[in-house]
């Protein structure tokens, strides 16, 4: 890909005017800036306008966006590559990605695999069956029975019971005191 005409900006994280510019760019893509962001990569044009961005928090890629005018130029691939390099340099090999379901094919082409999704959110990982393999390596209880867990991952709640994640309405029916307004993801 030819990235002439664009330059890279890096922030750990951006502050002040640069953060405000980033927040405004993300809003145009219907994304919110995540305060947990530890590192951001922007691609900007010669006038300093952000045309693509992506961020990372620990091993989760997030807030990845490309302006409508610059779609199809491979800018998402460049952003993801730079973020993955950052993660790998820090020993983070198993990466996750939050995105919109419409981006499934694009991120699949970049080596990510679908874990779960709702109508609004898609969670992917860069290791095929990484979560499944991790779960399979865990020791099993000596007295088998129903085993459940509630996990808060960046304000997204999952409930695992017999390898299923319950949807929001079912979860609230069984666990009204625990459920929140966050969206719950379901396995396909």
CSV table of C-alpha atoms in Angstrom, one decimal, residues 16 68 82 104:
chain,number,residue,atom,x,y,z
A,16,UNK,CA,-5.2,18.3,25.2
A,68,UNK,CA,-15.6,7.8,4.8
A,82,UNK,CA,1.1,-0.6,14.0
A,104,UNK,CA,-16.3,-8.8,10.3
